[in-house]
mmCIF file of C-alpha atoms and ligand atoms in Angstrom:
data_model
loop_
_atom_site.group_PDB
_atom_site.id
_atom_site.type_symbol
_atom_site.label_atom_id
_atom_site.label_comp_id
_atom_site.label_asym_id
_atom_site.label_seq_id
_atom_site.Cartn_x
_atom_site.Cartn_y
_atom_site.Cartn_z
ATOM 1 C CA MET A 177 -17.060 6.715 -0.663
ATOM 2 C CA LYS A 178 -15.648 8.559 2.337
ATOM 3 C CA GLN A 179 -12.425 9.635 0.694
ATOM 4 C CA ARG A 180 -10.409 9.234 -2.458
ATOM 5 C CA THR A 181 -9.683 5.731 -3.698
ATOM 6 C CA LEU A 182 -6.009 4.969 -3.318
ATOM 7 C CA ILE A 183 -4.167 3.112 -6.078
ATOM 8 C CA VAL A 184 -0.554 2.346 -5.179
ATOM 9 C CA GLY A 185 1.971 0.906 -7.622
ATOM 10 C CA ASN A 186 4.800 -0.960 -5.882
ATOM 11 C CA TRP A 187 7.546 -1.362 -8.471
ATOM 12 C CA LYS A 188 9.624 -3.458 -6.053
ATOM 13 C CA MET A 189 13.242 -3.978 -7.169
ATOM 14 C CA HIS A 190 12.469 -3.399 -10.850
ATOM 15 C CA LEU A 191 13.389 -0.641 -13.319
ATOM 16 C CA ASN A 192 16.530 1.478 -13.299
ATOM 17 C CA VAL A 193 16.293 5.269 -13.332
ATOM 18 C CA GLN A 194 15.860 5.502 -17.094
ATOM 19 C CA GLN A 195 13.234 2.780 -17.219
ATOM 20 C CA SER A 196 11.382 4.356 -14.298
ATOM 21 C CA SER A 197 11.375 7.663 -16.079
ATOM 22 C CA LEU A 198 9.952 6.068 -19.194
ATOM 23 C CA LEU A 199 7.182 4.389 -17.215
ATOM 24 C CA VAL A 200 6.318 7.710 -15.564
ATOM 25 C CA SER A 201 5.971 9.446 -18.903
ATOM 26 C CA ARG A 202 3.719 6.641 -20.190
ATOM 27 C CA LEU A 203 1.589 6.926 -17.055
ATOM 28 C CA HIS A 204 1.346 10.663 -17.557
ATOM 29 C CA GLU A 205 -0.013 10.091 -21.042
ATOM 30 C CA HIS A 206 -2.498 7.412 -20.040
ATOM 31 C CA ILE A 207 -3.792 8.465 -16.645
ATOM 32 C CA ALA A 208 -6.176 11.374 -16.473
ATOM 33 C CA MET A 209 -6.515 13.510 -13.381
ATOM 34 C CA HIS A 210 -9.438 12.270 -11.285
ATOM 35 C CA ARG A 211 -10.489 14.081 -8.153
ATOM 36 C CA ASP A 212 -11.821 10.892 -6.618
ATOM 37 C CA ILE A 213 -8.603 8.895 -7.100
ATOM 38 C CA GLU A 214 -5.184 9.229 -5.533
ATOM 39 C CA VAL A 215 -2.427 7.534 -7.515
ATOM 40 C CA VAL A 216 0.784 6.707 -5.673
ATOM 41 C CA LEU A 217 3.992 5.439 -7.256
ATOM 42 C CA ALA A 218 6.580 3.491 -5.252
ATOM 43 C CA PRO A 219 9.712 3.191 -7.412
ATOM 44 C CA SER A 220 13.122 2.113 -6.127
ATOM 45 C CA LEU A 221 14.829 4.459 -3.730
ATOM 46 C CA LEU A 222 17.280 5.458 -6.436
ATOM 47 C CA SER A 223 14.530 6.615 -8.789
ATOM 48 C CA LEU A 224 12.585 8.658 -6.234
ATOM 49 C CA GLN A 225 14.567 11.865 -6.583
ATOM 50 C CA PRO A 226 14.636 12.071 -10.405
ATOM 51 C CA ILE A 227 10.981 11.036 -10.613
ATOM 52 C CA SER A 228 9.996 13.676 -8.087
ATOM 53 C CA LEU A 229 11.172 16.276 -10.611
ATOM 54 C CA GLU A 230 9.240 14.680 -13.457
ATOM 55 C CA ILE A 231 5.823 14.036 -12.010
ATOM 56 C CA ASP A 232 2.850 16.294 -11.977
ATOM 57 C CA ARG A 233 2.131 16.300 -8.245
ATOM 58 C CA ARG A 234 -1.553 16.922 -8.829
ATOM 59 C CA LYS A 235 -1.661 13.551 -10.567
ATOM 60 C CA PHE A 236 0.822 11.385 -8.685
ATOM 61 C CA ARG A 237 2.233 11.089 -5.208
ATOM 62 C CA LEU A 238 5.396 9.246 -4.304
ATOM 63 C CA SER A 239 6.024 6.460 -1.835
ATOM 64 C CA ALA A 240 9.192 4.787 -0.604
ATOM 65 C CA GLN A 241 9.154 1.000 -0.345
ATOM 66 C CA ASP A 242 10.985 0.932 2.990
ATOM 67 C CA ALA A 243 13.543 2.910 5.036
ATOM 68 C CA PHE A 244 15.582 2.551 8.220
ATOM 69 C CA ASP A 245 14.104 3.389 11.599
ATOM 70 C CA ALA A 246 16.946 5.515 13.056
ATOM 71 C CA ASP A 247 17.092 9.045 11.660
ATOM 72 C CA GLU A 248 20.881 8.960 11.232
ATOM 73 C CA GLY A 249 23.797 6.857 12.347
ATOM 74 C CA PRO A 250 26.453 4.326 11.364
ATOM 75 C CA GLN A 251 24.040 1.963 9.535
ATOM 76 C CA THR A 252 26.071 1.764 6.336
ATOM 77 C CA GLY A 253 23.979 1.229 3.253
ATOM 78 C CA GLU A 254 20.695 2.365 4.779
ATOM 79 C CA VAL A 255 18.503 5.375 4.066
ATOM 80 C CA SER A 256 16.374 6.884 6.835
ATOM 81 C CA PHE A 257 12.836 8.196 6.859
ATOM 82 C CA ALA A 258 14.360 11.506 7.941
ATOM 83 C CA MET A 259 16.192 11.653 4.597
ATOM 84 C CA LEU A 260 12.966 10.989 2.734
ATOM 85 C CA GLU A 261 10.959 13.704 4.432
ATOM 86 C CA GLY A 262 9.631 16.138 1.867
ATOM 87 C CA LEU A 263 10.492 13.808 -1.007
ATOM 88 C CA VAL A 264 7.769 11.204 -0.455
ATOM 89 C CA HIS A 265 4.260 11.439 0.859
ATOM 90 C CA TYR A 266 4.042 7.751 1.836
ATOM 91 C CA SER A 267 6.245 4.797 2.686
ATOM 92 C CA ILE A 268 5.325 1.143 2.485
ATOM 93 C CA ILE A 269 6.231 -0.549 5.769
ATOM 94 C CA GLY A 270 6.344 -4.240 6.646
ATOM 95 C CA HIS A 271 5.760 -5.503 3.106
ATOM 96 C CA SER A 272 5.660 -9.301 3.095
ATOM 97 C CA ALA A 273 8.809 -9.340 0.956
ATOM 98 C CA ARG A 274 10.653 -7.474 3.744
ATOM 99 C CA ARG A 275 9.268 -9.755 6.416
ATOM 100 C CA ILE A 276 10.104 -12.897 4.425
ATOM 101 C CA TYR A 277 13.376 -12.071 2.603
ATOM 102 C CA PHE A 278 14.878 -9.876 5.322
ATOM 103 C CA GLY A 279 13.331 -11.419 8.421
ATOM 104 C CA GLU A 280 11.816 -8.117 9.466
ATOM 105 C CA THR A 281 10.268 -8.621 12.898
ATOM 106 C CA LEU A 282 7.117 -7.190 14.448
ATOM 107 C CA GLN A 283 9.297 -4.918 16.580
ATOM 108 C CA GLN A 284 11.251 -3.615 13.592
ATOM 109 C CA VAL A 285 8.017 -2.868 11.792
ATOM 110 C CA ARG A 286 6.775 -1.051 14.911
ATOM 111 C CA ASP A 287 9.963 1.070 15.060
ATOM 112 C CA LYS A 288 9.709 1.896 11.355
ATOM 113 C CA MET A 289 6.106 2.986 11.787
ATOM 114 C CA GLN A 290 7.160 5.347 14.529
ATOM 115 C CA ALA A 291 10.106 6.723 12.530
ATOM 116 C CA CYS A 292 7.919 7.176 9.467
ATOM 117 C CA VAL A 293 5.271 9.161 11.306
ATOM 118 C CA ARG A 294 7.931 11.123 13.219
ATOM 119 C CA ASN A 295 9.258 12.300 9.858
ATOM 120 C CA LYS A 296 5.846 13.327 8.549
ATOM 121 C CA ILE A 297 5.507 10.471 6.083
ATOM 122 C CA THR A 298 2.278 8.475 5.981
ATOM 123 C CA PRO A 299 2.847 4.742 6.418
ATOM 124 C CA ILE A 300 1.259 2.154 4.158
ATOM 125 C CA LEU A 301 1.435 -0.683 6.653
ATOM 126 C CA CYS A 302 1.291 -4.161 5.096
ATOM 127 C CA ILE A 303 -0.142 -7.020 7.107
ATOM 128 C CA GLY A 304 -1.233 -10.499 6.100
ATOM 129 C CA GLU A 305 -1.008 -14.168 6.858
ATOM 130 C CA THR A 306 0.986 -16.869 5.067
ATOM 131 C CA LYS A 307 -0.590 -19.957 3.557
ATOM 132 C CA GLN A 308 0.425 -22.126 6.526
ATOM 133 C CA GLU A 309 -1.067 -19.640 8.948
ATOM 134 C CA ARG A 310 -4.272 -19.502 6.956
ATOM 135 C CA LEU A 311 -4.544 -23.293 6.817
ATOM 136 C CA ALA A 312 -3.915 -23.465 10.563
ATOM 137 C CA GLY A 313 -6.836 -21.050 11.114
ATOM 138 C CA GLU A 314 -4.513 -18.370 12.459
ATOM 139 C CA THR A 315 -5.423 -15.510 10.134
ATOM 140 C CA ARG A 316 -7.080 -13.376 12.801
ATOM 141 C CA ARG A 317 -4.334 -13.925 15.351
ATOM 142 C CA VAL A 318 -1.661 -12.966 12.802
ATOM 143 C CA LEU A 319 -3.515 -9.832 11.701
ATOM 144 C CA HIS A 320 -4.149 -8.902 15.300
ATOM 145 C CA ASP A 321 -0.491 -9.354 16.321
ATOM 146 C CA GLN A 322 0.890 -7.519 13.296
ATOM 147 C CA LEU A 323 -1.539 -4.664 13.691
ATOM 148 C CA THR A 324 -1.321 -4.133 17.441
ATOM 149 C CA THR A 325 2.484 -4.218 17.508
ATOM 150 C CA ALA A 326 2.827 -1.924 14.504
ATOM 151 C CA LEU A 327 0.510 0.694 15.969
ATOM 152 C CA THR A 328 1.926 0.580 19.513
ATOM 153 C CA HIS A 329 3.384 4.078 19.674
ATOM 154 C CA LEU A 330 0.907 5.906 17.481
ATOM 155 C CA THR A 331 -1.855 8.267 18.559
ATOM 156 C CA ALA A 332 -5.469 7.943 17.389
ATOM 157 C CA ALA A 333 -4.967 10.906 15.036
ATOM 158 C CA GLU A 334 -1.881 9.283 13.485
ATOM 159 C CA VAL A 335 -3.745 6.006 13.059
ATOM 160 C CA ALA A 336 -6.653 7.800 11.402
ATOM 161 C CA ASP A 337 -4.270 9.133 8.761
ATOM 162 C CA LEU A 338 -2.672 5.767 8.116
ATOM 163 C CA VAL A 339 -3.070 3.295 5.254
ATOM 164 C CA ILE A 340 -3.246 -0.432 5.967
ATOM 165 C CA ALA A 341 -2.773 -2.865 3.102
ATOM 166 C CA TYR A 342 -4.123 -6.340 3.694
ATOM 167 C CA GLU A 343 -1.836 -8.590 1.704
ATOM 168 C CA PRO A 344 -2.573 -12.278 2.176
ATOM 169 C CA VAL A 345 0.908 -13.642 1.489
ATOM 170 C CA TRP A 346 -0.573 -16.753 -0.174
ATOM 171 C CA ALA A 347 -2.137 -14.499 -2.818
ATOM 172 C CA ILE A 348 1.016 -12.629 -3.906
ATOM 173 C CA SER A 349 2.533 -13.528 -7.243
ATOM 174 C CA THR A 350 6.119 -13.239 -5.926
ATOM 175 C CA PHE A 351 5.427 -16.204 -3.687
ATOM 176 C CA GLN A 352 3.686 -18.161 -6.451
ATOM 177 C CA GLY A 353 0.428 -17.196 -4.848
ATOM 178 C CA GLU A 354 -2.997 -18.364 -5.902
ATOM 179 C CA LYS A 355 -5.664 -15.746 -6.601
ATOM 180 C CA SER A 356 -7.904 -14.963 -3.669
ATOM 181 C CA ARG A 357 -11.664 -14.798 -4.085
ATOM 182 C CA PRO A 358 -12.563 -11.102 -3.743
ATOM 183 C CA SER A 359 -15.705 -11.867 -1.740
ATOM 184 C CA ASP A 360 -13.604 -13.791 0.803
ATOM 185 C CA MET A 361 -11.526 -10.695 1.505
ATOM 186 C CA GLN A 362 -14.342 -8.576 2.880
ATOM 187 C CA GLN A 363 -14.213 -10.234 6.299
ATOM 188 C CA ALA A 364 -10.489 -9.469 6.679
ATOM 189 C CA PHE A 365 -11.151 -5.789 5.885
ATOM 190 C CA VAL A 366 -13.925 -5.702 8.468
ATOM 191 C CA TYR A 367 -11.721 -7.457 11.013
ATOM 192 C CA ILE A 368 -8.888 -4.953 10.484
ATOM 193 C CA ARG A 369 -11.234 -1.998 10.907
ATOM 194 C CA ASP A 370 -12.779 -3.595 14.012
ATOM 195 C CA GLN A 371 -9.343 -3.991 15.531
ATOM 196 C CA VAL A 372 -8.513 -0.357 14.845
ATOM 197 C CA GLU A 373 -11.810 0.618 16.438
ATOM 198 C CA ALA A 374 -11.132 -1.480 19.539
ATOM 199 C CA LEU A 375 -7.717 0.132 19.953
ATOM 200 C CA TYR A 376 -8.250 3.695 18.760
ATOM 201 C CA GLY A 377 -11.993 4.319 18.592
ATOM 202 C CA ALA A 378 -14.633 4.653 15.912
ATOM 203 C CA LYS A 379 -13.314 7.865 14.383
ATOM 204 C CA ALA A 380 -9.881 6.412 13.618
ATOM 205 C CA ALA A 381 -11.446 3.168 12.346
ATOM 206 C CA GLN A 382 -13.672 5.043 9.962
ATOM 207 C CA ALA A 383 -10.897 7.259 8.664
ATOM 208 C CA VAL A 384 -8.145 4.665 8.259
ATOM 209 C CA ARG A 385 -7.795 3.526 4.663
ATOM 210 C CA VAL A 386 -7.684 -0.223 4.098
ATOM 211 C CA LEU A 387 -6.332 -1.505 0.778
ATOM 212 C CA TYR A 388 -6.217 -4.912 -0.823
ATOM 213 C CA GLY A 389 -2.574 -5.855 -1.347
ATOM 214 C CA GLY A 390 -2.691 -9.346 -2.804
ATOM 215 C CA SER A 391 -2.185 -9.771 -6.545
ATOM 216 C CA VAL A 392 -4.490 -7.693 -8.695
ATOM 217 C CA ASP A 393 -4.448 -6.824 -12.366
ATOM 218 C CA ALA A 394 -6.697 -4.944 -14.768
ATOM 219 C CA HIS A 395 -8.983 -7.988 -15.003
ATOM 220 C CA ASP A 396 -9.867 -8.287 -11.361
ATOM 221 C CA ALA A 397 -8.985 -5.029 -9.572
ATOM 222 C CA ALA A 398 -12.566 -3.799 -9.841
ATOM 223 C CA LEU A 399 -13.828 -6.893 -8.011
ATOM 224 C CA TYR A 400 -11.785 -5.897 -4.971
ATOM 225 C CA LEU A 401 -12.482 -2.190 -5.278
ATOM 226 C CA GLU A 402 -16.203 -2.976 -5.256
ATOM 227 C CA LEU A 403 -15.987 -4.433 -1.749
ATOM 228 C CA GLU A 404 -17.597 -2.183 0.783
ATOM 229 C CA ASP A 405 -14.624 -1.862 3.100
ATOM 230 C CA CYS A 406 -11.906 -1.664 0.461
ATOM 231 C CA ASP A 407 -10.454 1.821 -0.036
ATOM 232 C CA GLY A 408 -8.028 0.922 -2.790
ATOM 233 C CA VAL A 409 -5.396 -1.512 -4.008
ATOM 234 C CA LEU A 410 -1.659 -1.999 -3.660
ATOM 235 C CA VAL A 411 -0.575 -3.240 -7.072
ATOM 236 C CA GLY A 412 2.679 -5.149 -7.599
ATOM 237 C CA ALA A 413 3.608 -6.734 -10.933
ATOM 238 C CA ALA A 414 0.723 -5.109 -12.852
ATOM 239 C CA SER A 415 1.966 -1.625 -11.884
ATOM 240 C CA LEU A 416 5.033 -2.128 -14.087
ATOM 241 C CA ASN A 417 2.779 -2.284 -17.109
ATOM 242 C CA TYR A 418 1.403 1.164 -17.935
ATOM 243 C CA LYS A 419 -1.630 -0.228 -19.754
ATOM 244 C CA GLN A 420 -2.638 -2.442 -16.852
ATOM 245 C CA PHE A 421 -1.994 0.208 -14.229
ATOM 246 C CA SER A 422 -3.821 2.961 -16.122
ATOM 247 C CA GLU A 423 -6.710 0.595 -16.650
ATOM 248 C CA ILE A 424 -6.900 -0.129 -12.908
ATOM 249 C CA VAL A 425 -7.009 3.613 -12.179
ATOM 250 C CA ASN A 426 -9.664 4.064 -14.826
ATOM 251 C CA GLN A 427 -11.784 1.229 -13.450
ATOM 252 C CA ALA A 428 -11.615 2.706 -9.961
ATOM 253 C CA HIS A 429 -12.887 6.008 -11.337
ATOM 254 C CA VAL A 430 -15.723 4.369 -13.288
ATOM 255 C CA LEU A 431 -16.726 2.463 -10.170
ATOM 256 C CA ASN A 432 -16.854 5.650 -8.119
ATOM 257 C CA ILE A 433 -19.075 7.323 -10.711
ATOM 258 C CA LYS A 434 -21.376 4.309 -10.668
ATOM 259 C CA ARG A 435 -21.525 4.407 -6.867
ATOM 260 C CA LYS A 436 -22.348 8.094 -6.900
ATOM 261 C CA ASN A 437 -25.175 7.553 -9.336
ATOM 262 C CA ASP A 438 -26.660 4.512 -7.558
HETATM 263 P P1 PGA B 84 1.802 -8.685 -6.942
HETATM 264 O O1 PGA B 84 2.331 -8.079 -5.569
HETATM 265 O O2 PGA B 84 0.675 -7.795 -7.385
HETATM 266 O O3 PGA B 84 2.992 -8.641 -7.801
HETATM 267 O O4 PGA B 84 1.351 -10.067 -6.614
HETATM 268 C C1 PGA B 84 1.505 -7.515 -4.633
HETATM 269 C C2 PGA B 84 2.395 -6.971 -3.533
HETATM 270 O O5 PGA B 84 3.461 -7.545 -3.293
HETATM 271 O O6 PGA B 84 2.050 -5.963 -2.937
#
């Protein structure tokens, strides 16, 4: 294992401030501090500030779920990455829900990546193909297009620091997805890393963290985490359940111990 396993909980548009706070205190009770695991929580924008005061930062890091690409301006209702600087360590960018519900384009994702990095926040870039694209044999083209556009303005050092979540849209519960077969995912991870290598060199490709972002729960997370090129998981629905999420973190830790001893 080259670096810490990353377990990200995307709470999506669930939980008000009070409910978020309750979940955080449950997670505090049930998740032990592991040096080999990095646990990241992505609550709603509204809950970020209060939660930042409640978490033990040695145990949890915070992520936004999205932000606007301009640093300031007349965009009523938006929050910029500049406003999030110092509050969050990460931001999810280009999540399939944003691309599908809000029609976020490749260019918008590219601009958000740039704004995110400009404001010293590490992007968790989500890429993945829909069911139709998969059936049409377009998976590689889609991943290639999403990746190359998103990374356009970044340097090799910025790419090395980045997190890429492969989220096959057909395997996400929000979209009534079917479960993917973990062993089938390995080739997508390898493809993503190969693309990064072709664009930014071997060092960036080795350092970039690639997560599985389709549906996982405590029953199958370990099957994805076991894959050679998988550096962690982006958990949706199961991250709202403290037992499931703690169990996923625990399984990742057990797996790392096993790897170390093998
Ligand atoms: P899910 O979502 O785990 O709820 O399927 C995954 C995601 O949207 O990242």
